[in-house]
Coordinates of C-alpha atoms and ligand atoms in Angstrom, one line a residue:
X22 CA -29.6 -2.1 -4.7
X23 CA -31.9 -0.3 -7.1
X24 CA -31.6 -2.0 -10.9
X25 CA -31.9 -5.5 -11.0
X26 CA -28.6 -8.0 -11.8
X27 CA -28.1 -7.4 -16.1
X28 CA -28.5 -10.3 -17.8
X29 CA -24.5 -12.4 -17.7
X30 CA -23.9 -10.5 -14.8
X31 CA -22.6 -12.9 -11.9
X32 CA -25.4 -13.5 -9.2
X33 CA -23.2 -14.9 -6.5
X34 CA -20.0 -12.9 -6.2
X35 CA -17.3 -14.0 -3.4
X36 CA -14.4 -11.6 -2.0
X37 CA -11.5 -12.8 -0.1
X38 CA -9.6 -9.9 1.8
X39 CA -12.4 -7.8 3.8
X40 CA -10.2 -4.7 3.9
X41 CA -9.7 -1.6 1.9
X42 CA -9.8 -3.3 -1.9
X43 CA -12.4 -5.6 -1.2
X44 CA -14.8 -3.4 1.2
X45 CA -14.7 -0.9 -1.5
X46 CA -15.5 -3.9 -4.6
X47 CA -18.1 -5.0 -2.4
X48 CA -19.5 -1.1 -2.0
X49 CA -19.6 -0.8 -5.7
X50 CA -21.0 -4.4 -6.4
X51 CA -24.5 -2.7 -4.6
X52 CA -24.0 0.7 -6.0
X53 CA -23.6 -0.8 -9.6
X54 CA -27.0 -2.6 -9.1
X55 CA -25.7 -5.9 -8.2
X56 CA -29.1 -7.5 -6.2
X57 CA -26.9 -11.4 -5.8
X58 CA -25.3 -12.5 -3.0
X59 CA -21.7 -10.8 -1.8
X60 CA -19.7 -13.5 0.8
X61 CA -17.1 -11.3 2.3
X62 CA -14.7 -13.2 3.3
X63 CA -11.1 -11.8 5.7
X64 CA -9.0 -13.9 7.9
X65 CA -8.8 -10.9 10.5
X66 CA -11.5 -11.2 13.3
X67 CA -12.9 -7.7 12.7
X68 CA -14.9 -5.7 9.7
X69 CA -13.0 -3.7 7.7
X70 CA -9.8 -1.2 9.0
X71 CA -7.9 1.2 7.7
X72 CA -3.9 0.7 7.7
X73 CA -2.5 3.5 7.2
X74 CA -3.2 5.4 10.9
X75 CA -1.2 2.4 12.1
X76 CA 1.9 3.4 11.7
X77 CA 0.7 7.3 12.2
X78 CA -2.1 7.9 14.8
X79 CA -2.1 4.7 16.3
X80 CA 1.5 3.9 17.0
X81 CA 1.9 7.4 17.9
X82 CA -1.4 7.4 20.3
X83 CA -2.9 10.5 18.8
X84 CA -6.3 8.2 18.1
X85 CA -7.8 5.2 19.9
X86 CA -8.3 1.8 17.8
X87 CA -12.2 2.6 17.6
X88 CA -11.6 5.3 15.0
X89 CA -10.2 3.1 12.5
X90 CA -13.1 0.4 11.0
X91 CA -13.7 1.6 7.5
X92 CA -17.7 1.5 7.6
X93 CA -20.1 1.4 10.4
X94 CA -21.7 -1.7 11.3
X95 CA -25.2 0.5 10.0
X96 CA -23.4 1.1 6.7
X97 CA -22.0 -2.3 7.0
X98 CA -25.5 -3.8 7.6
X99 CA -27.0 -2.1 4.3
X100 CA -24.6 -3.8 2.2
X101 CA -26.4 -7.1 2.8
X102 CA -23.3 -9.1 3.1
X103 CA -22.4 -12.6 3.8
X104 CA -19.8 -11.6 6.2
X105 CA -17.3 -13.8 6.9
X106 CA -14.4 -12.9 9.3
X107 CA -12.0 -14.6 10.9
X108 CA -12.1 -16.9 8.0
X109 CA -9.4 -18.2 5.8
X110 CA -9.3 -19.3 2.5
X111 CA -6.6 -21.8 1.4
X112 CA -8.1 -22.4 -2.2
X113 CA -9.6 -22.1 -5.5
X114 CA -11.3 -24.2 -7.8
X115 CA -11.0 -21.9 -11.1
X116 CA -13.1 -24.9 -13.4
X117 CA -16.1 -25.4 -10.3
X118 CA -16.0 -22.5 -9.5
X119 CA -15.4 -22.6 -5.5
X120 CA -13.0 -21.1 -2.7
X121 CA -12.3 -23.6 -0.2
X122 CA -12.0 -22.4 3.6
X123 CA -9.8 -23.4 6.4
X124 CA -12.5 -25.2 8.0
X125 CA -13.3 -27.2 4.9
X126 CA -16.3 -25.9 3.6
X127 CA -16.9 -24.8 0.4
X128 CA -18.1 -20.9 -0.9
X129 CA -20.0 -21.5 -4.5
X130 CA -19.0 -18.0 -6.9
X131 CA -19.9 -16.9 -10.3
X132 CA -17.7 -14.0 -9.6
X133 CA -14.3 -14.1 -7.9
X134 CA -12.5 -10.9 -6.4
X135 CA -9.2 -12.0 -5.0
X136 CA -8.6 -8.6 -2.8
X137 CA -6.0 -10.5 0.1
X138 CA -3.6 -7.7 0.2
X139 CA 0.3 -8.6 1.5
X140 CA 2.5 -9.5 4.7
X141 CA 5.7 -8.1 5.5
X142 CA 8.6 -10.3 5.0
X143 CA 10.5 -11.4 7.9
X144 CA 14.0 -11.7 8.6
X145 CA 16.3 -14.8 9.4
X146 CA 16.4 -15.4 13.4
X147 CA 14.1 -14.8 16.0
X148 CA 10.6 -12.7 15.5
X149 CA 10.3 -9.5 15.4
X150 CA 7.6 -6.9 15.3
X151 CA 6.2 -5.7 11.8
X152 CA 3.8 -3.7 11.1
X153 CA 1.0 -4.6 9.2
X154 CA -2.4 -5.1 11.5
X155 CA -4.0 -3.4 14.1
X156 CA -2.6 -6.2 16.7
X157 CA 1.1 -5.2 15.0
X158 CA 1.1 -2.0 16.0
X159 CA -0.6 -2.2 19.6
X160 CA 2.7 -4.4 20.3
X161 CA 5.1 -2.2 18.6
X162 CA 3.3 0.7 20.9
X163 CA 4.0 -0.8 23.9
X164 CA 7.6 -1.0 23.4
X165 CA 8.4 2.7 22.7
X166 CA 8.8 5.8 24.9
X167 CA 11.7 7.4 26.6
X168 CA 14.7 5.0 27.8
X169 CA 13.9 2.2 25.5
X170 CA 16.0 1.5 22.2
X171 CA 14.0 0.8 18.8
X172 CA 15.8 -0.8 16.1
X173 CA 14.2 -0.6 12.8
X174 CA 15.4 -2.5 10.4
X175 CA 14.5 -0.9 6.5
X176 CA 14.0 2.9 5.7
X177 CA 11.4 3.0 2.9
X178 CA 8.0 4.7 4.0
X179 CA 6.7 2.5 6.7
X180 CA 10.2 2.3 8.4
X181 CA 10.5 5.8 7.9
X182 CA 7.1 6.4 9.3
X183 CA 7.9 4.1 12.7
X184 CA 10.8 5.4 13.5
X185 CA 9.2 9.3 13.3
X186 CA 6.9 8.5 15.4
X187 CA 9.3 6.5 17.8
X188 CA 11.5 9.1 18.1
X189 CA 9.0 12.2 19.0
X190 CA 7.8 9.8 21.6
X191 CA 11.2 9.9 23.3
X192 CA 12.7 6.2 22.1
X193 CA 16.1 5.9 20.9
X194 CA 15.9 4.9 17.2
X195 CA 18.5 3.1 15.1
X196 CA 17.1 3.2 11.5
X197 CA 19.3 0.7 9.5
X198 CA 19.2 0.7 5.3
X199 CA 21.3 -1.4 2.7
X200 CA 21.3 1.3 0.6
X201 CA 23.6 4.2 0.5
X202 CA 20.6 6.8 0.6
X203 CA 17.1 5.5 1.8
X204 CA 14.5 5.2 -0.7
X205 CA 16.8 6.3 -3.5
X206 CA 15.3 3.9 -6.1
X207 CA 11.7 5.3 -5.7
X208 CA 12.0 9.0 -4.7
X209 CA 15.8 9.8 -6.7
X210 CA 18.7 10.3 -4.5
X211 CA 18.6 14.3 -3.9
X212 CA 15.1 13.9 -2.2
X213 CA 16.2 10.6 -0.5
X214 CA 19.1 12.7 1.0
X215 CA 16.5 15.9 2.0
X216 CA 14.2 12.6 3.7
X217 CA 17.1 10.8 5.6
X218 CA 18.6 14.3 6.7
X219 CA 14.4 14.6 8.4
X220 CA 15.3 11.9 10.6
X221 CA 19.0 12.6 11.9
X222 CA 17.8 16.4 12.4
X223 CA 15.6 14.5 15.1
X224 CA 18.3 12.2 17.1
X225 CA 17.8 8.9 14.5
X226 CA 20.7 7.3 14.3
X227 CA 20.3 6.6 10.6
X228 CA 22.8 3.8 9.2
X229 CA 22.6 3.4 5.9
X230 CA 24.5 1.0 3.8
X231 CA 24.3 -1.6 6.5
X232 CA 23.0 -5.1 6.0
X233 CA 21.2 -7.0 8.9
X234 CA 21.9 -10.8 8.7
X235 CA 19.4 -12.1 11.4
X236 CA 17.3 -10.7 14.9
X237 CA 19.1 -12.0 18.2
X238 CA 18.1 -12.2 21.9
X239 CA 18.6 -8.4 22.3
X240 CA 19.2 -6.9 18.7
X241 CA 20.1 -7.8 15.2
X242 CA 23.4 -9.7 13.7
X243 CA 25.0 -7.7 10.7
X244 CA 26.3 -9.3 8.1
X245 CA 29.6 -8.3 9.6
X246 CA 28.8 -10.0 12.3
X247 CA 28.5 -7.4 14.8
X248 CA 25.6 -6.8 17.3
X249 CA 23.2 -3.8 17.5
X250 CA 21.8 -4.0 20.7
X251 CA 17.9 -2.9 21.0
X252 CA 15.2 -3.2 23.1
X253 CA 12.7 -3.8 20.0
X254 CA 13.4 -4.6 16.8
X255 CA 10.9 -3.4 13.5
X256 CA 11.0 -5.4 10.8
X257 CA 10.1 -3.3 7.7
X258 CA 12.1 -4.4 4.1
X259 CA 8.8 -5.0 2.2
X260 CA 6.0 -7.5 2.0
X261 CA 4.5 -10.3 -0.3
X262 CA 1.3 -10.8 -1.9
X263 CA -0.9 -13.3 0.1
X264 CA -1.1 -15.4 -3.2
X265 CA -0.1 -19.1 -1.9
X266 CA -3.5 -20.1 -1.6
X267 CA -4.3 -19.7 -4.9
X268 CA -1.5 -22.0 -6.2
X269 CA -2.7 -25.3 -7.7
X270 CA -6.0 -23.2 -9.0
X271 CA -4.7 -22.7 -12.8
X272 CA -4.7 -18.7 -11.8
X273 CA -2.0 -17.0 -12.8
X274 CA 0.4 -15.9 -10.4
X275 CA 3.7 -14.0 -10.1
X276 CA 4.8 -11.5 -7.4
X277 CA 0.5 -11.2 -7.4
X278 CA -2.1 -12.5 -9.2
X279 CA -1.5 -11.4 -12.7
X280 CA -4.6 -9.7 -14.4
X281 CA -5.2 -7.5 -17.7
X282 CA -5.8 -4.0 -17.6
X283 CA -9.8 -4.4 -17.0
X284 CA -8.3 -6.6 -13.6
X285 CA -9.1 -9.8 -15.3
X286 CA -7.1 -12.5 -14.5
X287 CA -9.3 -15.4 -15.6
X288 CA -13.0 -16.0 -16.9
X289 CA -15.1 -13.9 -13.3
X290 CA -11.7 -13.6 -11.5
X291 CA -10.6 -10.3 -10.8
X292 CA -7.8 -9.0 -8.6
X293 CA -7.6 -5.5 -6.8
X294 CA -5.3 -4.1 -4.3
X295 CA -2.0 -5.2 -3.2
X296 CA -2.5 -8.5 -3.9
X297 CA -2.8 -7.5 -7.7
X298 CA -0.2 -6.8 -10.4
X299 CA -2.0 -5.9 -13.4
X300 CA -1.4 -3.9 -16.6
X301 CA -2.0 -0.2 -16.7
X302 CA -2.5 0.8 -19.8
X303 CA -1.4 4.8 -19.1
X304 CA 2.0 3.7 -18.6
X305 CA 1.5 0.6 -21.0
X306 CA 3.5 -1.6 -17.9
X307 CA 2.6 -4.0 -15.4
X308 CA 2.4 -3.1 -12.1
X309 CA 1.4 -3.8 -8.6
X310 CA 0.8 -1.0 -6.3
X311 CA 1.0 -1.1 -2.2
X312 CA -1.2 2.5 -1.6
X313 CA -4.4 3.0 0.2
X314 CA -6.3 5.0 -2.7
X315 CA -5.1 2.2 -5.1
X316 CA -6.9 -0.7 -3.1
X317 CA -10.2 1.5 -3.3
X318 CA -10.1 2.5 -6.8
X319 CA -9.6 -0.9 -8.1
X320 CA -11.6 -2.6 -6.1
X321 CA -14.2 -0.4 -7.5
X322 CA -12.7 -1.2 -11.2
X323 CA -12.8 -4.9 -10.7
X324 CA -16.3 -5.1 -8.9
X325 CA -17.6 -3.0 -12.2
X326 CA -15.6 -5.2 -14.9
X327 CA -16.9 -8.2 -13.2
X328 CA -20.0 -6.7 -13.7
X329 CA -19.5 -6.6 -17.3
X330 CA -18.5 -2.6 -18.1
X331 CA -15.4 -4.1 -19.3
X332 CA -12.9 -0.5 -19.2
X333 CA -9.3 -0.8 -18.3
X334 CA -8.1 0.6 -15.4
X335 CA -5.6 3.4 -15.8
X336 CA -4.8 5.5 -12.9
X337 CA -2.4 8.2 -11.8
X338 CA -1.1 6.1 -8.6
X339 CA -1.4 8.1 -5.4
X340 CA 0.7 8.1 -2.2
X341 CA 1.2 9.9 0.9
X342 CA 3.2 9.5 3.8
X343 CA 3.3 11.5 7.0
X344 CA 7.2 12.0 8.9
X345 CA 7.4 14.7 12.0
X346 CA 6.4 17.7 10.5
X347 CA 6.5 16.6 6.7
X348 CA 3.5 16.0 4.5
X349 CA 4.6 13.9 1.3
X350 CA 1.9 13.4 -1.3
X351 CA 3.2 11.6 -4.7
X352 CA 1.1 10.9 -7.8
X353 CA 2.1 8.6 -11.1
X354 CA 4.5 5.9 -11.1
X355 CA 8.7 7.0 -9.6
X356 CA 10.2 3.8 -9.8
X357 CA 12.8 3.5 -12.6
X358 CA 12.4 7.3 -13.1
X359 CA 15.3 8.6 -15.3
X360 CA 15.2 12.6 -14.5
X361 CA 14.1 14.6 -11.2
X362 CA 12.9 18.6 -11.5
X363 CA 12.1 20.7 -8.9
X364 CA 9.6 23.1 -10.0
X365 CA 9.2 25.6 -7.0
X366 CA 10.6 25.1 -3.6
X367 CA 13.7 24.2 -1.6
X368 CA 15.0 20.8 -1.2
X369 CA 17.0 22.5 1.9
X370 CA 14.1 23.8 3.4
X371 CA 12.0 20.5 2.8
X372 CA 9.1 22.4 0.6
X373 CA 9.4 21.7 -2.7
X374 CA 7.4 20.4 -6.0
X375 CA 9.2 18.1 -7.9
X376 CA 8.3 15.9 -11.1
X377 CA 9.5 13.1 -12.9
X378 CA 10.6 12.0 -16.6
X379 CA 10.6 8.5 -17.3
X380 CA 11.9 7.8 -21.6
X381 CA 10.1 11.2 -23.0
X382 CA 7.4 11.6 -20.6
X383 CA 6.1 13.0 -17.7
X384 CA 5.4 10.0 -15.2
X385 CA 5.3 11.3 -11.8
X386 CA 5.2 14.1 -9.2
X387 CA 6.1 14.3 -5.3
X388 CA 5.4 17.4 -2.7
X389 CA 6.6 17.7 0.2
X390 CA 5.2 20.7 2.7
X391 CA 3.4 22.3 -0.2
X392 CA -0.6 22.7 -0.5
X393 CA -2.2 19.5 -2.5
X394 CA -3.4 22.2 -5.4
X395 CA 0.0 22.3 -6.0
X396 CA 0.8 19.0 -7.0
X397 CA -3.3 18.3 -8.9
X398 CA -2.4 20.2 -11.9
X399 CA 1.1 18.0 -12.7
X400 CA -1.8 14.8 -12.0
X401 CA -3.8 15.8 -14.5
X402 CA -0.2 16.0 -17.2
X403 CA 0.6 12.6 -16.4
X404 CA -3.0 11.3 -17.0
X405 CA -2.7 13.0 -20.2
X406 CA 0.9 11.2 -21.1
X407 CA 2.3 15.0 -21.9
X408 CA 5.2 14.8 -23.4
X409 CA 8.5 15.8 -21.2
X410 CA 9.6 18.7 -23.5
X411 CA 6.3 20.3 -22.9
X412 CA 6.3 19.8 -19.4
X413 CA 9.6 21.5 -18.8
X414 CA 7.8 24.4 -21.2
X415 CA 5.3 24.4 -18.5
X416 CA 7.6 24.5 -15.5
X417 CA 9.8 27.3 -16.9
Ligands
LIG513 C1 1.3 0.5 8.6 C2 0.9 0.9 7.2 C3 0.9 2.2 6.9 C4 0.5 2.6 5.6 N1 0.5 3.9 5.2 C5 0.1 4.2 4.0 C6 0.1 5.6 3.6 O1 0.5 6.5 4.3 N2 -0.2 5.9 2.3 C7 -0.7 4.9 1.4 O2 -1.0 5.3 0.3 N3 -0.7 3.6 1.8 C8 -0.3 3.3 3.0 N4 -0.3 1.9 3.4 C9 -0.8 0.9 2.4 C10 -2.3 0.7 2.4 O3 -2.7 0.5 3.7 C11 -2.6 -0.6 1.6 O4 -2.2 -0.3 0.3 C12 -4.0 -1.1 1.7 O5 -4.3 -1.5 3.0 C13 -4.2 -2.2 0.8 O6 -5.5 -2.7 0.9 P1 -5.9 -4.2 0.4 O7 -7.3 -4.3 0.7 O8 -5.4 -4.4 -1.0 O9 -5.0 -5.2 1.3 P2 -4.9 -5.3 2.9 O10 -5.3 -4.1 3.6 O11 -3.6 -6.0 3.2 O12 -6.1 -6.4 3.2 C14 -6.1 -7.7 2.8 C15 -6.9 -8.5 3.7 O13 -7.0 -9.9 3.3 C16 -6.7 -10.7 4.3 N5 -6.3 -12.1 3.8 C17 -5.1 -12.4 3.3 N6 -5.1 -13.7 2.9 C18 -6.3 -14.1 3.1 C19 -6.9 -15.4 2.9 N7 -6.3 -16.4 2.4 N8 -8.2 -15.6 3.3 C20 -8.9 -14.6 3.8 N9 -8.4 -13.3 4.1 C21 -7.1 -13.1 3.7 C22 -5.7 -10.0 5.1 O14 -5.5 -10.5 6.4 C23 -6.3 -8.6 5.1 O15 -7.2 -8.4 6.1 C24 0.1 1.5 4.7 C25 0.1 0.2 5.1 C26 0.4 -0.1 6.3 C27 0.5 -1.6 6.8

């Protein structure tokens, strides 16, 4: 809190999400000299947590819940924050400038950062467990362990993840996909393969090209009509941007709120996190990213464009994603990728370097088992849009 608010700047700035995006837009609100007030506001009951232990440490038991708030409450305190959990917001009023809250009162902004992250989508029938808060995966926990069936519906990374994790603890896991080879579309079908051949090495009973219709007393329904039978079912075929409170507020909104590439989506409303789709300019296409370093970094972006430094946000996206013994680590953008090369490595051995040509470029690189200076120089290509020809040059 050392230089004063500039001139323009907002003075009373409100976030709504209190999780990894906003914590982190709130962070760089006080680092960037912001002295006005910050109302934090996050329909969970507790300060800040990180999500991505959920499906690892926690779900696995390797930590306890205490290890997973963000901040301490010291650091916490020397934000100065309006803190506001366990309260919802259900609206916006873009012209007076106010979010409305579940219990009808009204929170005043000059400054709006819309950081409310996503939910996992459900499934016809009865509920099921997802995965998606601290409460999620206590439950899911509880219902693993030797002699007890899990059936987890979707193999992308969380899926993928939970059944790992179920399966060294000793449950019996069904891991069911539509697809003919899980996560095909985002990682390319060779390294799908290497990935699902991970989880039937370890006793998964990994069905792919099976459709679940509905969760039943006792399983899921297929859309052939015949019954799985589990003791648990996880729901995890992708989530939704908590956006439906804004609708009605004139902000504009389509599989997230839609922003610019400085994370502008109106006059002192920015968007960061899952919750946002926004234009990056280094791959000159819109997209809305679900990663844990992506919610930090743009909430950092938006709480300094709201702050008037106006400069587009253009990442490399990161990812990783822990299953058994495999560390995955991905940077740039895989999805719609047109060519895979592995640069060092073996697929069969699952330790490899590959990268990624989308058109003529270089757009993206995954590791799998290999040290992370591996992977830091192909980064710092696909920050500098290198060409693909030269990139093969490279490789060779
Ligand atoms: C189990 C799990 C494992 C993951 N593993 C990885 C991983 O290995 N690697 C990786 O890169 N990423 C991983 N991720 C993704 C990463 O955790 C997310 O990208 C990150 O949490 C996004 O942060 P966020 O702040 O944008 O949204 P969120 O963390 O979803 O936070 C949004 C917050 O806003 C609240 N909210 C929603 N609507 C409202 C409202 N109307 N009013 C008030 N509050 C509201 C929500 O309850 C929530 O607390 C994982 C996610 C999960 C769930």
């Amino acid at each position: 809190m050392s230089a004063p608010t500039t001139a323009g700047a907002p003075d009373r700035v409100v976030i709504v999400g209190a999780s990894a995006a906003g914590l982190a837009a709130a962070e760089t609100l006080r680092r960037e000299g912001h002295t006005g007030t910050i109302t934090l506001i996050g329909d969970e009951p507790t300060a800040p947590y990180d999500r991505p232990p959920l499906s690892k440490e926690i779900l696995s038991g390797a930590w306890s819940p205490d290890r997973l708030p963000l901040r301490t409450q010291t650091d916490l305190d020397a934000l100065g924050l309006d803190a506001r959990y366990g309260s919802e917001a259900i609206g916006v009023d873009a012209a007076d400038r106010t979010v409305l809250l579940s219990d009808g009162s009204l929170v005043p902004y000059d400054g709006l950062i819309v950081a409310t992250g996503v939910r996992p989508r459900q499934l016809p029938g009865i509920p099921a467990h997802t995965l998606r808060t601290l409460d999620d995966a206590l439950a899911l926990k509880n219902r693993l362990g030797p002699g007890r069936t899990l059936a987890v519906v979707g193999a992308g990374f969380l899926g993928a993840e939970a059944a790992a994790v179920a399966a060294s603890l000793g449950t019996r896991v069904i891991l069911l996909e539509p697809a003919p080879v899980p996560l095909a579309h985002a990682v390319g079908e060779d390294i799908g393969r290497i990935l699902a051949q991970a989880h039937i090495d370890r006793g998964v009973d990994l069905r792919t090209a099976t459709t679940v219709s509905e969760v039943v007393t006792g399983g899921i329904r297929l859309d052939d009509g015949s019954l799985v039978e589990a003791d648990a079912v996880l729901v995890a075929i992708g989530s939704r941007p908590n956006t439906e409170w804004l609708i009605g507020s004139g902000l504009p909104v389509s599989d997230g709120l839609n922003c610019d590439m400085y994370c502008s989506a109106a006059s002192g409303v920015y968007g960061a996190g899952d919750a946002a789709r926004w234009h990056n300019p280094l791959f000159d296409t819109s997209m809305r990213i679900e990663h844990r370093t992506n919610a930090a970094e743009q909430g950092m972006a938006a709480a300094r464009n709201l702050l008037g430094a106006r400069r587009p946000f253009a990442p490399v996206p990161y990812f990783w994603s822990d299953q058994y013994d495999m560390k995955i680590r991905a940077y740039g953008y895989l999805r719609g990728h047109d060519e895979v090369h592995i640069t060092e490595g073996s697929l069969e051995e699952r330790k490899f370097t590959a990268i990624y040509r989308t058109g003529d470029h270089l757009t993206g690189v995954l590791s799998i088992g290999m040290p992370p200076k591996s992977i830091r120089p192909w980064q710092q290509a696909i920050a500098a849009r290198t060409p693909w020809t030269l990139t093969r040059e490279a490789a060779a």
